[in-house]
mmCIF file of C-alpha atoms in Angstrom:
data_model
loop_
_atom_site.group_PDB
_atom_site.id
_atom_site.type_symbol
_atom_site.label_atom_id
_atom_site.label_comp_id
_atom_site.label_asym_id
_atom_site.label_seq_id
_atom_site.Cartn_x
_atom_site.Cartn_y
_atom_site.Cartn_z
ATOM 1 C CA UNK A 1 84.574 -15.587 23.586
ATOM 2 C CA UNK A 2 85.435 -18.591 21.297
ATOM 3 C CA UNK A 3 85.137 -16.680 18.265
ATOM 4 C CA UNK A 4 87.385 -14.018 19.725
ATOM 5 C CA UNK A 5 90.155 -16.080 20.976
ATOM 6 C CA UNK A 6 90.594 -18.142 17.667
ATOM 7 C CA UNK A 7 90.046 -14.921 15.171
ATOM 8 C CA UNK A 8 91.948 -12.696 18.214
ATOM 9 C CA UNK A 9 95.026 -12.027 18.543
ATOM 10 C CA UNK A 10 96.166 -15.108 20.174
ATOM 11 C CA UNK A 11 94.640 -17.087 16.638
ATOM 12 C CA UNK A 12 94.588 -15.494 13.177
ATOM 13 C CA UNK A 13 94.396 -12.011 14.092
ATOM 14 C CA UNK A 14 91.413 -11.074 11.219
ATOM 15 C CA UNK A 15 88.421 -9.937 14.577
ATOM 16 C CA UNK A 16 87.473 -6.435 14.323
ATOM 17 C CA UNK A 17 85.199 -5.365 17.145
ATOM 18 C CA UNK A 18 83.378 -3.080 15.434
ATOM 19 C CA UNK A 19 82.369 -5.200 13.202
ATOM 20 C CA UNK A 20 82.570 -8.773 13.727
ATOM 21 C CA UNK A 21 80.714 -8.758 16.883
ATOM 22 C CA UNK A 22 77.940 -7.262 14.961
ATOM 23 C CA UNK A 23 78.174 -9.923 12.364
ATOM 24 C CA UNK A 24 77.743 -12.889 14.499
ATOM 25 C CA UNK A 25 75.358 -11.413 16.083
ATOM 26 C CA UNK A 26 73.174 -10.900 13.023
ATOM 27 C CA UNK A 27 73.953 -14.203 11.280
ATOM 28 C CA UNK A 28 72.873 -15.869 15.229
ATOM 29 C CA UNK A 29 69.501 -13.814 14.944
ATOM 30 C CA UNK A 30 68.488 -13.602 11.383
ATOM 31 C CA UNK A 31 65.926 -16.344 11.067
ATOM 32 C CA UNK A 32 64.054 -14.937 14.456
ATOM 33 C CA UNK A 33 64.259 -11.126 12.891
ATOM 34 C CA UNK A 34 63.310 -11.964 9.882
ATOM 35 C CA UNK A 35 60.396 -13.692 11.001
ATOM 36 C CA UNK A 36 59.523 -11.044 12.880
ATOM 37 C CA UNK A 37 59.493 -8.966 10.597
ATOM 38 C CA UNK A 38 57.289 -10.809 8.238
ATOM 39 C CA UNK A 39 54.893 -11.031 10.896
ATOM 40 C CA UNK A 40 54.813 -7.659 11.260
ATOM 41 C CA UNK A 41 54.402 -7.001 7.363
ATOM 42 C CA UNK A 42 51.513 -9.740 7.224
ATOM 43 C CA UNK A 43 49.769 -7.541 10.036
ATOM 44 C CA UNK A 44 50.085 -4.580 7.983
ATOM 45 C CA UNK A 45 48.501 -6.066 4.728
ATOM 46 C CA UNK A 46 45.870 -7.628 6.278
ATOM 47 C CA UNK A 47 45.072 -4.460 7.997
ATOM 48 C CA UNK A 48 45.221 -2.142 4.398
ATOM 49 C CA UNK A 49 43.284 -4.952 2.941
ATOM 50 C CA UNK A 50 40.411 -4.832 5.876
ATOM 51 C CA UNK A 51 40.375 -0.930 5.569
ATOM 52 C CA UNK A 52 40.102 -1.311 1.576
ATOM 53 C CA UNK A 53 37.385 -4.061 1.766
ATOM 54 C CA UNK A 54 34.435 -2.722 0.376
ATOM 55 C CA UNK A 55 30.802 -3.147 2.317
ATOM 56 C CA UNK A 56 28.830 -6.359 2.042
ATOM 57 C CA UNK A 57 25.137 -6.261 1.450
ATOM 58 C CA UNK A 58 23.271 -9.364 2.862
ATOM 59 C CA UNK A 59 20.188 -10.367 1.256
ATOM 60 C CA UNK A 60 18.274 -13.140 2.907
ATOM 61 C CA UNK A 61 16.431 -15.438 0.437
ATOM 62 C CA UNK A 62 13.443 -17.255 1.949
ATOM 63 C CA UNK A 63 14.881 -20.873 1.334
ATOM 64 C CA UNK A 64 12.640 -23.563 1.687
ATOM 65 C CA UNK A 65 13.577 -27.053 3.225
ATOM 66 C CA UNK A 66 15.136 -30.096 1.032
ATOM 67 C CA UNK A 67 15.669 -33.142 1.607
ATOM 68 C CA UNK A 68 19.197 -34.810 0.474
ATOM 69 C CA UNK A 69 19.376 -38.478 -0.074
ATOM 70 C CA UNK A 70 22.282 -40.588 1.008
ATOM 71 C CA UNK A 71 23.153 -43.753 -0.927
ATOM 72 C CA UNK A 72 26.024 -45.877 0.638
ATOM 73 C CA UNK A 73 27.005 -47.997 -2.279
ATOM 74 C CA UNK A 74 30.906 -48.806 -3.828
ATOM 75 C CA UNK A 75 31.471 -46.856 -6.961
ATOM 76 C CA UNK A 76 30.819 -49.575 -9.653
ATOM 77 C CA UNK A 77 27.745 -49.852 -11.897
ATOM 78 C CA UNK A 78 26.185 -52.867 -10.619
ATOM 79 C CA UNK A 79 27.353 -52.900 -6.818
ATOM 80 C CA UNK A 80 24.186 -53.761 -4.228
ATOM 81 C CA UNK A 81 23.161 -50.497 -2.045
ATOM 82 C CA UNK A 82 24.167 -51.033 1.299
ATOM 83 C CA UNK A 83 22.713 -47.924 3.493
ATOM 84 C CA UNK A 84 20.244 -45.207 3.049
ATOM 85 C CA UNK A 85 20.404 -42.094 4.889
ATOM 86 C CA UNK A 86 18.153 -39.080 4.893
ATOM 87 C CA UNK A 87 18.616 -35.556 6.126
ATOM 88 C CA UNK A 88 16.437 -32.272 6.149
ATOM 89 C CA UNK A 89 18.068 -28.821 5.421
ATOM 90 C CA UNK A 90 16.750 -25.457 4.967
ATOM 91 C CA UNK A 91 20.044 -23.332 3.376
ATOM 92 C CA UNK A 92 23.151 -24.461 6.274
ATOM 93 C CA UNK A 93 20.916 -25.390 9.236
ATOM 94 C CA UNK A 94 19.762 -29.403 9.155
ATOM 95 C CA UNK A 95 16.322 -29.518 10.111
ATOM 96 C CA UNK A 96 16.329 -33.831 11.191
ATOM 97 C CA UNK A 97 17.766 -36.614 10.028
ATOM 98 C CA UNK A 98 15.719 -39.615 9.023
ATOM 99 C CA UNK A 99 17.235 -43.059 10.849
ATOM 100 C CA UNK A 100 19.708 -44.544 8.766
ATOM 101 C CA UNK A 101 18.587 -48.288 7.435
ATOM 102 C CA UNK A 102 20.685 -51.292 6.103
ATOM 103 C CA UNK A 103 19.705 -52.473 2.346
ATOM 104 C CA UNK A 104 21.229 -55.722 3.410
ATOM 105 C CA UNK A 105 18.162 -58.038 2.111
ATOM 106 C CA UNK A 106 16.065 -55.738 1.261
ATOM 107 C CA UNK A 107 14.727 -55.610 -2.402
ATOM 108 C CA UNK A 108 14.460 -52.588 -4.873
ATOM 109 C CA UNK A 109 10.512 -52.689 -3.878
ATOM 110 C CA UNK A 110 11.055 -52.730 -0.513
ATOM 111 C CA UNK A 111 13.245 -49.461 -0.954
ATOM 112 C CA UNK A 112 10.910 -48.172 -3.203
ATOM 113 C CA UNK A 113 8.295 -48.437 -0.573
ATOM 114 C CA UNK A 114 10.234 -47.328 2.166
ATOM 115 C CA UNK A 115 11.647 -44.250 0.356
ATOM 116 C CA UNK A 116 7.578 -42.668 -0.927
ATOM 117 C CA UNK A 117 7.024 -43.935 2.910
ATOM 118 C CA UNK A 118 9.414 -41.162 3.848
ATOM 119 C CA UNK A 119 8.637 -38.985 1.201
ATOM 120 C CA UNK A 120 4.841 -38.859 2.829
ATOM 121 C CA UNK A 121 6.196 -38.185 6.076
ATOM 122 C CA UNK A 122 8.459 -35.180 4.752
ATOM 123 C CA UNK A 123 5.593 -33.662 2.836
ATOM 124 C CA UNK A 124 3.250 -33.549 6.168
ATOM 125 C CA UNK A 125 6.149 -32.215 8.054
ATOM 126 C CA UNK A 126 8.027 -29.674 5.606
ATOM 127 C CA UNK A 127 6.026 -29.757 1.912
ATOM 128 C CA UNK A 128 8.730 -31.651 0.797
ATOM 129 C CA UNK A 129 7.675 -33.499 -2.409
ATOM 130 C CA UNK A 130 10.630 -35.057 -3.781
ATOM 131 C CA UNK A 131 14.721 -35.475 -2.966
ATOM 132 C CA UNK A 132 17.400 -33.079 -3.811
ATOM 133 C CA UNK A 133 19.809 -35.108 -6.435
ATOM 134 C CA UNK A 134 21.315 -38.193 -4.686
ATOM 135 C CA UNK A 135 24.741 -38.442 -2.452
ATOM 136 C CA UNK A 136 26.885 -41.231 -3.452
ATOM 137 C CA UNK A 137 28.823 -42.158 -0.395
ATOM 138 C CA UNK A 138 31.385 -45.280 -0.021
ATOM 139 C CA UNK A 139 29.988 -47.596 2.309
ATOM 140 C CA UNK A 140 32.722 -47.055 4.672
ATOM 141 C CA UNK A 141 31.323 -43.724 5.253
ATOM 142 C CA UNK A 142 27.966 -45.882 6.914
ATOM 143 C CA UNK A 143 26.732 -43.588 9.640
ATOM 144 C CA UNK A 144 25.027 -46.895 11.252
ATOM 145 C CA UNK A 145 26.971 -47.564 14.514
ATOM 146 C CA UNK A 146 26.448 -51.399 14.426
ATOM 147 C CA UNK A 147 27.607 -51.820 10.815
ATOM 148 C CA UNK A 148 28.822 -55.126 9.596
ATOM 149 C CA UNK A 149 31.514 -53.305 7.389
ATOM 150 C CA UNK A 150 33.023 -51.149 10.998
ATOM 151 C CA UNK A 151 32.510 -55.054 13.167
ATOM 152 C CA UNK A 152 35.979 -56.208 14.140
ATOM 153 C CA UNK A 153 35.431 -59.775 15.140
ATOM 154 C CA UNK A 154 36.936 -60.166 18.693
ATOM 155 C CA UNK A 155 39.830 -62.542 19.066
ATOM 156 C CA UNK A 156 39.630 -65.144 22.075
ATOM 157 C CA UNK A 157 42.272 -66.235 23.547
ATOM 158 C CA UNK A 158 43.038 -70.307 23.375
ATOM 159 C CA UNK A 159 44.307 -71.454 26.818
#
């Protein structure tokens, strides 16, 4: 109505029904057509490209389990090991998960010991005789729930 009054004959006398109603009406509406219509063609591709997939053959493998070990230590040369983690998998299913430990104190024979401790374990349980390359993780990353890197120390309040 605003368009028609100022364009109209009461304004600059330039609407033409037959087309400027039209106009307005597509210039409104494009972005909502148009994405429509995208839609619409997306559909369509996916759909030729699902009907021109060609068959998958599955093969299972018999995969055997491995064990993937998890050292929490910052990324230079010569920086202490703060956690260990272990964890069992047998292709994408984990198996168990060994109890992450601190390193906080501990010394490298200590982890030495503790690590062929849990290698013994794995080989009664799974035949596992030795880890998968190690998993560098930054210690911030420490699954441990009580870790002194995630403790916020709690403010008191002075009265």
């Amino acid at each position: 109505a605003e368009a028609r009054q100022v364009h109209g004959p009461e304004g600059d006398d330039c609407w033409q029904e037959a087309r400027c109603h039209r106009r307005r009406s597509h210039y409104r509406n494009r972005r909502d057509v148009n994405a429509e219509r995208r839609s619409l063609y997306r559909q369509e591709v996916a759909e030729k490209q699902a009907d021109n997939a060609p068959d998958t053959l599955t093969v299972p493998i018999p995969l055997k389990p491995v064990a993937y070990l998890y050292l929490y230590r910052q990324k230079r040369q010569d920086a202490p090991l703060h956690a260990i983690s272990i964890s069992v998998w047998q292709g994408d299913q984990r198996l168990s998960e060994v109890t992450p430990i601190h390193c906080a104190g501990l010394r490298n024979q200590q982890i030495q010991a503790y690590l062929m401790e849990v290698l013994g374990k794995l080989r009664q349980q799974y035949g596992i005789i030795k880890f998968e390359p190690e998993v560098r993780l930054d210690p911030a990353e420490c699954p441990i729930a009580n870790c002194p890197l995630k403790h916020r120390p709690v403010e008191v309040a002075s009265e």
